[in-house]
Amino acid sequence: MKTNEKIKYLGVNDHEVNLFEGQFPLKNGMSYNSYLIEDEKIAILDTVDEKCITEYLKNVKEALNGREPTYLVIHHMEPDHSAGIKALVESYPNISLVVNNKTSLMLKNFFRDLDLSHKIIEVKDGEELSLGKMTLKFIFTPFVHWPEVMMSYLSEEAILFSADAFGSFGVNDIDQTYYPDEARRYYYGIVGKYGLQTKNALMKLSSLKINAIYPLHGHILNDNLDYYISLYKTWASYLPEDNGVCILVSSVYNNTLKVSSLLKSKLESKGIEATLINLNEVDSSFAISEAFKHKFLILASITYNNDIFPSMNKLITSLCERNYQNHIIGFIENGSWACNAKKVMSDKLSSLKNTTYLVNSVKITSSMNDENIMQIDTLVDEIESQKLS
Ligand code: FEO
């Protein structure tokens, strides 16, 4: 990891982990980032996940090169960053913990057998901490991603330590760019519900000159920062990134999938970008990310127990949990004897705000017929006209 010369990287890359938070599939593992700022006083920023503590302590020892750390700044108490606190405190008993009042309480709850009260330095939003020649300023950014989250800003170097924000899935010791796809999947996966709070955080950061962003996951962002910040503004506002169509399909015997595939090819023949995901084969976190990316969302499901198929049910629940909005939704439904999927999907989505629905839809009875092909053509025409509006 290329860091500023005054900052050392202490983090660990976990190439073995397959699931983040026990639920999000990882293609390239996960990094748990931690940093050390070298000044007259040494500050360590965050720690790592429990299974990486041995390697982390080795990294800390090497980086310290015989010196003692003065501060451990805790930006976030989720255990992927805080599990190493106990080991660090035991290795460096004179270290002080720089936290906010919410973190203070959470420390007691996570480390019940450890009395840390005499080590706590509690800071307020906007407060500064001098390290000698450099100063850390603390910026509270609650709910990006837990309520206690704060970021810090190394004023003299214009470096933002952004906690979970601007991070991504994936290790950082391979030459792989995670923006935008894996960063978007990460954002909507873990933070997506808190768009308003993310917008508030971005507003607070807007007055700062930022030369680099050091997140708790993924790569350090050293250049092109306007691009990353602009993406975050789009994501926090639940706005699509393009005018394309995302088609998400729950099909059992491929009849609904065939209709959905025909819709995709007809859209593409008109020059409209379309992505199709089979929800029975692909984890919903990928589908959610694509649903937020494109302006149009087509949900295609069979009727199942007078409801919808479980993979579509899970997807819709996840979209509602994340306040999906500012998109245009349409439906493909299938039912061999009692077709009810469109109504069920509409009902389950009824809590969404700022959502428009396509007038036209496709209704399949068991398998595609000529009428369905005409319905698809009408749907394509409506999408094309809405795309231009
Ligand atoms: Fe990377 Fe919310 O912890």
Coordinates of C-alpha atoms and ligand atoms in Angstrom, one line a residue:
M1 CA 0.0 0.0 0.0
K2 CA 1.4 3.4 -1.0
T3 CA 1.1 5.7 2.0
N4 CA 2.3 9.1 2.8
E5 CA 5.9 9.0 4.2
K6 CA 4.6 10.0 7.6
I7 CA 2.1 7.2 7.7
K8 CA 2.7 3.5 7.9
Y9 CA 0.2 0.8 6.9
L10 CA -0.4 -1.7 9.7
G11 CA -3.4 -3.5 8.1
V12 CA -3.8 -7.2 7.2
N13 CA -5.1 -8.8 4.0
D14 CA -7.3 -11.8 4.6
H15 CA -7.2 -13.9 1.5
E16 CA -9.0 -16.8 3.1
V17 CA -12.3 -15.2 4.1
N18 CA -15.2 -16.0 1.8
L19 CA -18.0 -14.0 3.5
F20 CA -17.9 -10.5 4.9
E21 CA -20.1 -10.0 8.0
G22 CA -21.0 -13.7 7.5
Q23 CA -23.2 -12.8 4.5
F24 CA -21.5 -10.9 1.6
P25 CA -19.6 -13.3 -0.7
L26 CA -16.0 -12.0 -1.4
K27 CA -14.3 -12.5 -4.7
N28 CA -10.8 -11.3 -3.5
G29 CA -10.9 -11.6 0.3
M30 CA -10.9 -8.6 2.5
S31 CA -8.5 -6.1 3.9
Y32 CA -8.7 -4.7 7.4
N33 CA -6.8 -1.4 7.3
S34 CA -5.0 0.2 10.2
Y35 CA -2.5 3.0 10.1
L36 CA 0.3 4.6 12.2
I37 CA 1.0 8.3 12.1
E38 CA 4.6 9.1 13.0
D39 CA 5.2 12.3 14.8
E40 CA 6.5 13.4 18.2
K41 CA 3.7 11.3 19.5
I42 CA 2.7 8.2 17.6
A43 CA -1.0 7.5 16.9
I44 CA -2.3 4.2 15.7
L45 CA -5.6 4.3 13.9
D46 CA -7.9 1.3 14.5
T47 CA -7.0 -2.4 14.6
V48 CA -8.0 -5.5 12.7
D49 CA -10.3 -8.5 12.7
E50 CA -9.8 -11.1 15.4
K51 CA -8.2 -13.8 13.2
C52 CA -5.6 -11.4 11.9
I53 CA -4.3 -10.1 15.3
T54 CA -1.0 -12.0 15.3
E55 CA 0.1 -10.6 12.0
Y56 CA -1.2 -7.2 13.0
L57 CA 0.9 -7.1 16.2
K58 CA 3.9 -8.0 14.1
N59 CA 3.2 -5.2 11.7
V60 CA 2.8 -2.8 14.7
K61 CA 6.1 -3.9 16.3
E62 CA 8.0 -3.4 13.0
A63 CA 6.4 0.0 12.3
L64 CA 7.1 1.2 15.8
N65 CA 10.8 0.3 15.5
G66 CA 11.3 0.4 19.3
R67 CA 9.1 3.5 19.9
E68 CA 6.0 3.5 22.0
P69 CA 2.6 4.5 20.7
T70 CA 0.8 7.3 22.6
Y71 CA -2.7 7.0 21.1
L72 CA -5.0 4.5 19.6
V73 CA -7.7 6.3 17.7
I74 CA -10.9 4.2 17.5
H75 CA -13.0 5.4 14.6
H76 CA -15.5 2.5 14.6
M77 CA -16.3 -0.3 17.0
E78 CA -17.4 -3.0 14.6
P79 CA -15.2 -6.0 15.5
D80 CA -13.6 -6.1 12.0
H81 CA -11.6 -3.1 13.2
S82 CA -11.8 -3.2 17.0
A83 CA -11.1 -6.9 17.8
G84 CA -7.4 -6.1 18.2
I85 CA -7.9 -3.4 20.8
K86 CA -7.3 -5.8 23.7
A87 CA -4.2 -7.2 22.3
L88 CA -2.8 -3.8 21.5
V89 CA -3.5 -2.4 25.0
E90 CA -1.9 -5.5 26.5
S91 CA 1.2 -5.1 24.3
Y92 CA 1.5 -1.4 24.9
P93 CA 0.0 -0.7 28.4
N94 CA 0.7 3.0 28.3
I95 CA -1.4 3.7 25.2
S96 CA -4.4 6.0 25.5
L97 CA -7.6 5.4 23.6
V98 CA -9.0 8.3 21.7
V99 CA -12.8 7.8 21.3
N100 CA -16.1 9.6 21.4
N101 CA -18.8 9.1 24.1
K102 CA -20.6 6.4 22.1
T103 CA -17.4 4.4 21.6
S104 CA -16.7 4.7 25.3
L105 CA -19.9 2.9 26.1
M106 CA -19.4 0.3 23.4
L107 CA -15.9 -0.5 24.6
K108 CA -17.3 -1.6 27.9
N109 CA -19.8 -3.9 26.2
F110 CA -17.3 -5.5 23.8
F111 CA -14.5 -5.9 26.3
R112 CA -16.3 -6.8 29.6
D113 CA -13.2 -8.2 31.3
L114 CA -11.0 -5.2 30.5
D115 CA -11.1 -1.9 32.5
L116 CA -10.1 0.7 30.0
S117 CA -11.7 3.7 31.8
H118 CA -8.3 5.2 32.9
K119 CA -7.0 5.0 29.3
I120 CA -9.9 6.9 27.7
I121 CA -9.5 10.3 26.1
E122 CA -13.0 11.4 25.0
V123 CA -13.1 13.8 22.1
K124 CA -16.0 15.9 20.7
D125 CA -17.0 16.5 17.2
G126 CA -14.6 19.0 15.6
E127 CA -12.0 18.6 18.4
E128 CA -8.3 18.5 17.5
L129 CA -5.5 16.4 18.9
S130 CA -1.9 17.5 18.5
L131 CA 0.6 14.8 17.7
G132 CA 3.5 17.3 17.7
K133 CA 4.0 18.8 14.3
M134 CA 0.7 17.4 12.9
T135 CA -2.9 17.6 14.2
L136 CA -5.8 15.2 13.9
K137 CA -9.2 16.7 13.7
F138 CA -12.2 14.4 14.6
I139 CA -15.3 14.5 12.5
F140 CA -18.3 12.6 13.7
T141 CA -20.1 10.7 11.0
P142 CA -22.8 8.6 12.7
F143 CA -24.3 5.7 10.9
V144 CA -21.6 5.5 8.3
H145 CA -21.7 2.8 9.3
W146 CA -22.6 2.5 13.1
P147 CA -23.8 5.3 15.4
E148 CA -20.3 5.8 17.0
V149 CA -18.4 6.3 13.8
M150 CA -16.1 9.2 13.4
M151 CA -13.5 10.1 10.8
S152 CA -10.3 11.9 11.4
Y153 CA -8.5 14.5 9.3
L154 CA -4.7 15.0 9.4
S155 CA -4.8 18.7 8.7
E156 CA -1.2 19.3 7.6
E157 CA -1.2 16.5 5.0
A158 CA -4.9 16.9 4.1
I159 CA -5.5 13.2 4.6
L160 CA -8.9 11.9 5.5
F161 CA -9.1 8.7 7.6
S162 CA -12.6 7.8 6.5
A163 CA -13.6 4.7 8.5
D164 CA -15.8 2.4 6.5
A165 CA -16.7 5.1 3.9
F166 CA -14.9 4.9 0.6
G167 CA -13.9 1.3 1.3
S168 CA -14.6 -1.7 -0.7
F169 CA -14.6 -5.5 -0.6
G170 CA -11.3 -7.1 -1.5
V171 CA -7.7 -7.3 -0.4
N172 CA -5.4 -4.4 -1.3
D173 CA -2.2 -6.4 -2.0
I174 CA -3.2 -7.3 -5.5
D175 CA -3.4 -5.0 -8.5
Q176 CA -7.2 -4.8 -8.8
T177 CA -9.5 -1.8 -9.0
Y178 CA -12.6 -2.2 -7.0
Y179 CA -14.4 1.0 -8.0
P180 CA -17.1 1.2 -8.9
D181 CA -18.6 -2.3 -8.7
E182 CA -17.1 -3.8 -5.6
A183 CA -17.2 -0.5 -3.8
R184 CA -20.9 0.0 -4.7
R185 CA -21.8 -3.5 -3.6
Y186 CA -20.0 -2.9 -0.3
Y187 CA -21.6 0.6 0.2
Y188 CA -25.2 -0.6 -0.5
G189 CA -24.6 -3.9 1.3
I190 CA -23.5 -2.4 4.7
V191 CA -24.3 1.3 4.6
G192 CA -27.1 1.6 2.0
K193 CA -29.9 2.1 4.6
Y194 CA -28.2 5.2 5.8
G195 CA -28.2 7.4 2.7
L196 CA -29.3 10.5 4.6
Q197 CA -26.5 10.1 7.2
T198 CA -24.0 9.5 4.4
K199 CA -25.1 12.8 2.7
N200 CA -24.7 14.6 6.0
A201 CA -21.2 13.2 6.4
L202 CA -20.3 14.3 2.8
M203 CA -21.7 17.7 3.6
K204 CA -19.4 18.0 6.7
L205 CA -16.4 16.9 4.6
S206 CA -17.1 19.3 1.7
S207 CA -15.3 22.2 3.3
L208 CA -12.0 20.2 3.7
K209 CA -9.2 20.1 1.2
I210 CA -8.6 16.4 0.8
N211 CA -5.4 15.0 -0.8
A212 CA -6.0 11.4 0.0
I213 CA -8.5 9.1 1.6
Y214 CA -7.4 6.3 3.8
P215 CA -10.4 3.9 4.4
L216 CA -10.7 0.9 6.7
H217 CA -11.1 -1.5 3.8
G218 CA -9.7 -1.7 0.3
H219 CA -7.2 0.6 -1.3
I220 CA -6.0 4.0 -0.2
L221 CA -7.3 6.6 -2.6
N222 CA -4.5 8.9 -3.6
D223 CA -5.9 10.6 -6.8
N224 CA -9.0 11.2 -8.8
L225 CA -10.8 12.0 -5.5
D226 CA -13.5 14.0 -7.2
Y227 CA -14.7 10.8 -9.0
Y228 CA -14.9 8.8 -5.7
I229 CA -16.7 11.6 -3.8
S230 CA -19.1 12.1 -6.7
L231 CA -20.0 8.4 -6.7
Y232 CA -20.6 8.6 -3.0
K233 CA -22.9 11.6 -3.5
T234 CA -24.9 9.6 -6.1
W235 CA -25.1 6.5 -3.9
A236 CA -26.1 8.4 -0.8
S237 CA -28.9 10.1 -2.8
Y238 CA -30.1 6.7 -4.2
L239 CA -29.6 8.0 -7.7
P240 CA -28.9 5.8 -10.7
E241 CA -25.5 6.0 -12.4
D242 CA -26.9 5.4 -15.9
N243 CA -30.0 5.0 -18.0
G244 CA -29.6 1.2 -18.3
V245 CA -32.0 -1.6 -17.3
C246 CA -31.4 -4.1 -14.5
I247 CA -33.5 -7.3 -14.9
L248 CA -33.6 -9.5 -11.9
V249 CA -35.2 -13.0 -12.4
S250 CA -36.6 -15.7 -10.1
S251 CA -37.3 -18.6 -12.4
V252 CA -37.5 -22.3 -11.7
Y253 CA -37.9 -24.1 -15.1
N254 CA -36.4 -21.2 -17.2
N255 CA -39.7 -20.0 -18.8
T256 CA -39.6 -16.7 -16.9
L257 CA -35.8 -16.6 -17.6
K258 CA -36.4 -17.0 -21.4
V259 CA -38.8 -14.1 -21.5
S260 CA -36.4 -12.0 -19.4
S261 CA -33.6 -12.9 -21.8
L262 CA -35.7 -11.9 -24.8
L263 CA -36.4 -8.5 -23.1
K264 CA -32.7 -8.0 -22.5
S265 CA -31.8 -8.7 -26.2
K266 CA -34.6 -6.5 -27.5
L267 CA -33.4 -3.7 -25.2
E268 CA -29.9 -4.1 -26.4
S269 CA -31.0 -4.1 -30.0
K270 CA -32.3 -0.6 -29.4
G271 CA -29.0 0.4 -27.9
I272 CA -30.2 0.3 -24.3
E273 CA -27.7 -1.2 -21.8
A274 CA -29.3 -4.2 -20.0
T275 CA -28.0 -6.5 -17.2
L276 CA -29.7 -9.7 -16.3
I277 CA -29.2 -11.6 -13.0
N278 CA -30.6 -14.9 -12.1
L279 CA -31.4 -14.5 -8.5
N280 CA -31.4 -18.3 -7.9
E281 CA -27.7 -18.4 -8.9
V282 CA -26.2 -15.0 -7.9
D283 CA -26.0 -13.6 -4.4
S284 CA -28.5 -10.8 -3.8
S285 CA -25.7 -8.3 -2.9
F286 CA -24.6 -8.3 -6.6
A287 CA -28.3 -7.9 -7.6
I288 CA -28.8 -5.0 -5.2
S289 CA -25.8 -3.2 -6.4
E290 CA -26.9 -3.5 -10.1
A291 CA -30.5 -2.5 -9.1
F292 CA -29.1 0.8 -7.6
K293 CA -26.8 1.4 -10.5
H294 CA -29.3 1.5 -13.4
K295 CA -32.3 3.8 -13.8
F296 CA -34.7 0.9 -14.7
L297 CA -35.4 -2.2 -12.6
I298 CA -37.4 -5.1 -14.0
L299 CA -38.5 -7.7 -11.5
A300 CA -39.4 -11.1 -13.0
S301 CA -40.8 -13.8 -10.8
I302 CA -43.0 -16.9 -10.9
T303 CA -46.0 -17.2 -8.6
Y304 CA -45.1 -19.6 -5.8
N305 CA -47.5 -20.7 -3.0
N306 CA -49.7 -17.7 -4.1
D307 CA -46.7 -15.5 -3.2
I308 CA -43.4 -15.0 -5.1
F309 CA -40.3 -17.2 -5.3
P310 CA -38.0 -17.0 -2.2
S311 CA -35.1 -15.5 -4.0
M312 CA -37.3 -12.6 -5.3
N313 CA -38.8 -12.2 -1.8
K314 CA -35.3 -11.8 -0.3
L315 CA -34.3 -9.3 -3.0
I316 CA -37.3 -7.1 -2.4
T317 CA -36.9 -7.2 1.3
S318 CA -33.3 -6.1 0.9
L319 CA -34.2 -3.2 -1.4
C320 CA -36.9 -2.0 1.0
E321 CA -34.4 -2.2 3.9
R322 CA -32.1 0.0 1.9
N323 CA -34.7 2.7 1.1
Y324 CA -34.5 2.0 -2.7
Q325 CA -35.9 5.0 -4.5
N326 CA -35.4 7.3 -7.5
H327 CA -35.7 4.4 -10.0
I328 CA -38.4 3.2 -12.4
I329 CA -39.7 -0.3 -11.8
G330 CA -41.5 -2.8 -14.1
F331 CA -42.7 -6.4 -13.8
I332 CA -42.7 -9.7 -15.5
E333 CA -44.9 -12.3 -13.8
N334 CA -45.5 -16.0 -14.4
G335 CA -48.2 -18.3 -13.1
S336 CA -49.4 -21.6 -14.4
W337 CA -52.8 -21.6 -12.8
A338 CA -53.1 -18.5 -10.5
C339 CA -50.8 -15.8 -11.6
N340 CA -50.3 -13.4 -8.7
A341 CA -46.6 -12.4 -8.7
K342 CA -47.0 -8.8 -10.0
K343 CA -49.6 -7.9 -7.3
V344 CA -47.4 -9.5 -4.6
M345 CA -44.3 -7.7 -5.8
S346 CA -46.2 -4.4 -6.0
D347 CA -47.6 -4.8 -2.5
K348 CA -44.2 -5.7 -1.0
L349 CA -42.7 -2.6 -2.7
S350 CA -45.5 -0.3 -1.6
S351 CA -43.4 1.4 1.2
L352 CA -40.9 2.7 -1.3
K353 CA -40.8 6.5 -1.7
N354 CA -40.0 8.4 -4.9
T355 CA -40.6 5.4 -7.1
T356 CA -42.2 5.3 -10.5
Y357 CA -43.7 2.2 -12.1
L358 CA -43.9 1.3 -15.7
V359 CA -47.4 1.1 -17.0
N360 CA -46.8 -2.0 -19.1
S361 CA -45.8 -5.4 -17.9
V362 CA -45.5 -9.0 -19.1
K363 CA -47.8 -11.8 -17.9
I364 CA -46.7 -15.3 -18.7
T365 CA -48.9 -18.4 -18.4
S366 CA -46.4 -21.2 -18.0
S367 CA -44.3 -20.4 -21.1
M368 CA -43.8 -17.6 -23.6
N369 CA -46.5 -17.1 -26.3
D370 CA -46.9 -14.6 -29.1
E371 CA -48.8 -12.2 -26.9
N372 CA -45.9 -12.1 -24.5
I373 CA -43.6 -11.1 -27.3
M374 CA -45.9 -8.2 -28.1
Q375 CA -45.9 -7.3 -24.4
I376 CA -42.1 -7.3 -24.4
D377 CA -42.1 -5.0 -27.4
T378 CA -44.5 -2.6 -25.7
L379 CA -42.4 -2.7 -22.5
V380 CA -39.2 -1.9 -24.5
D381 CA -41.0 1.0 -26.2
E382 CA -42.1 2.4 -22.8
I383 CA -38.6 2.1 -21.4
E384 CA -37.1 3.8 -24.5
S385 CA -39.5 6.7 -24.1
Q386 CA -38.9 7.0 -20.4
K387 CA -35.2 6.8 -20.9
L388 CA -35.3 9.9 -23.1
S389 CA -37.6 11.8 -20.7
Ligands
FEO1 FE1 -15.7 -2.3 8.4 FE2 -18.6 -1.3 9.8 O1 -17.0 -2.2 9.8

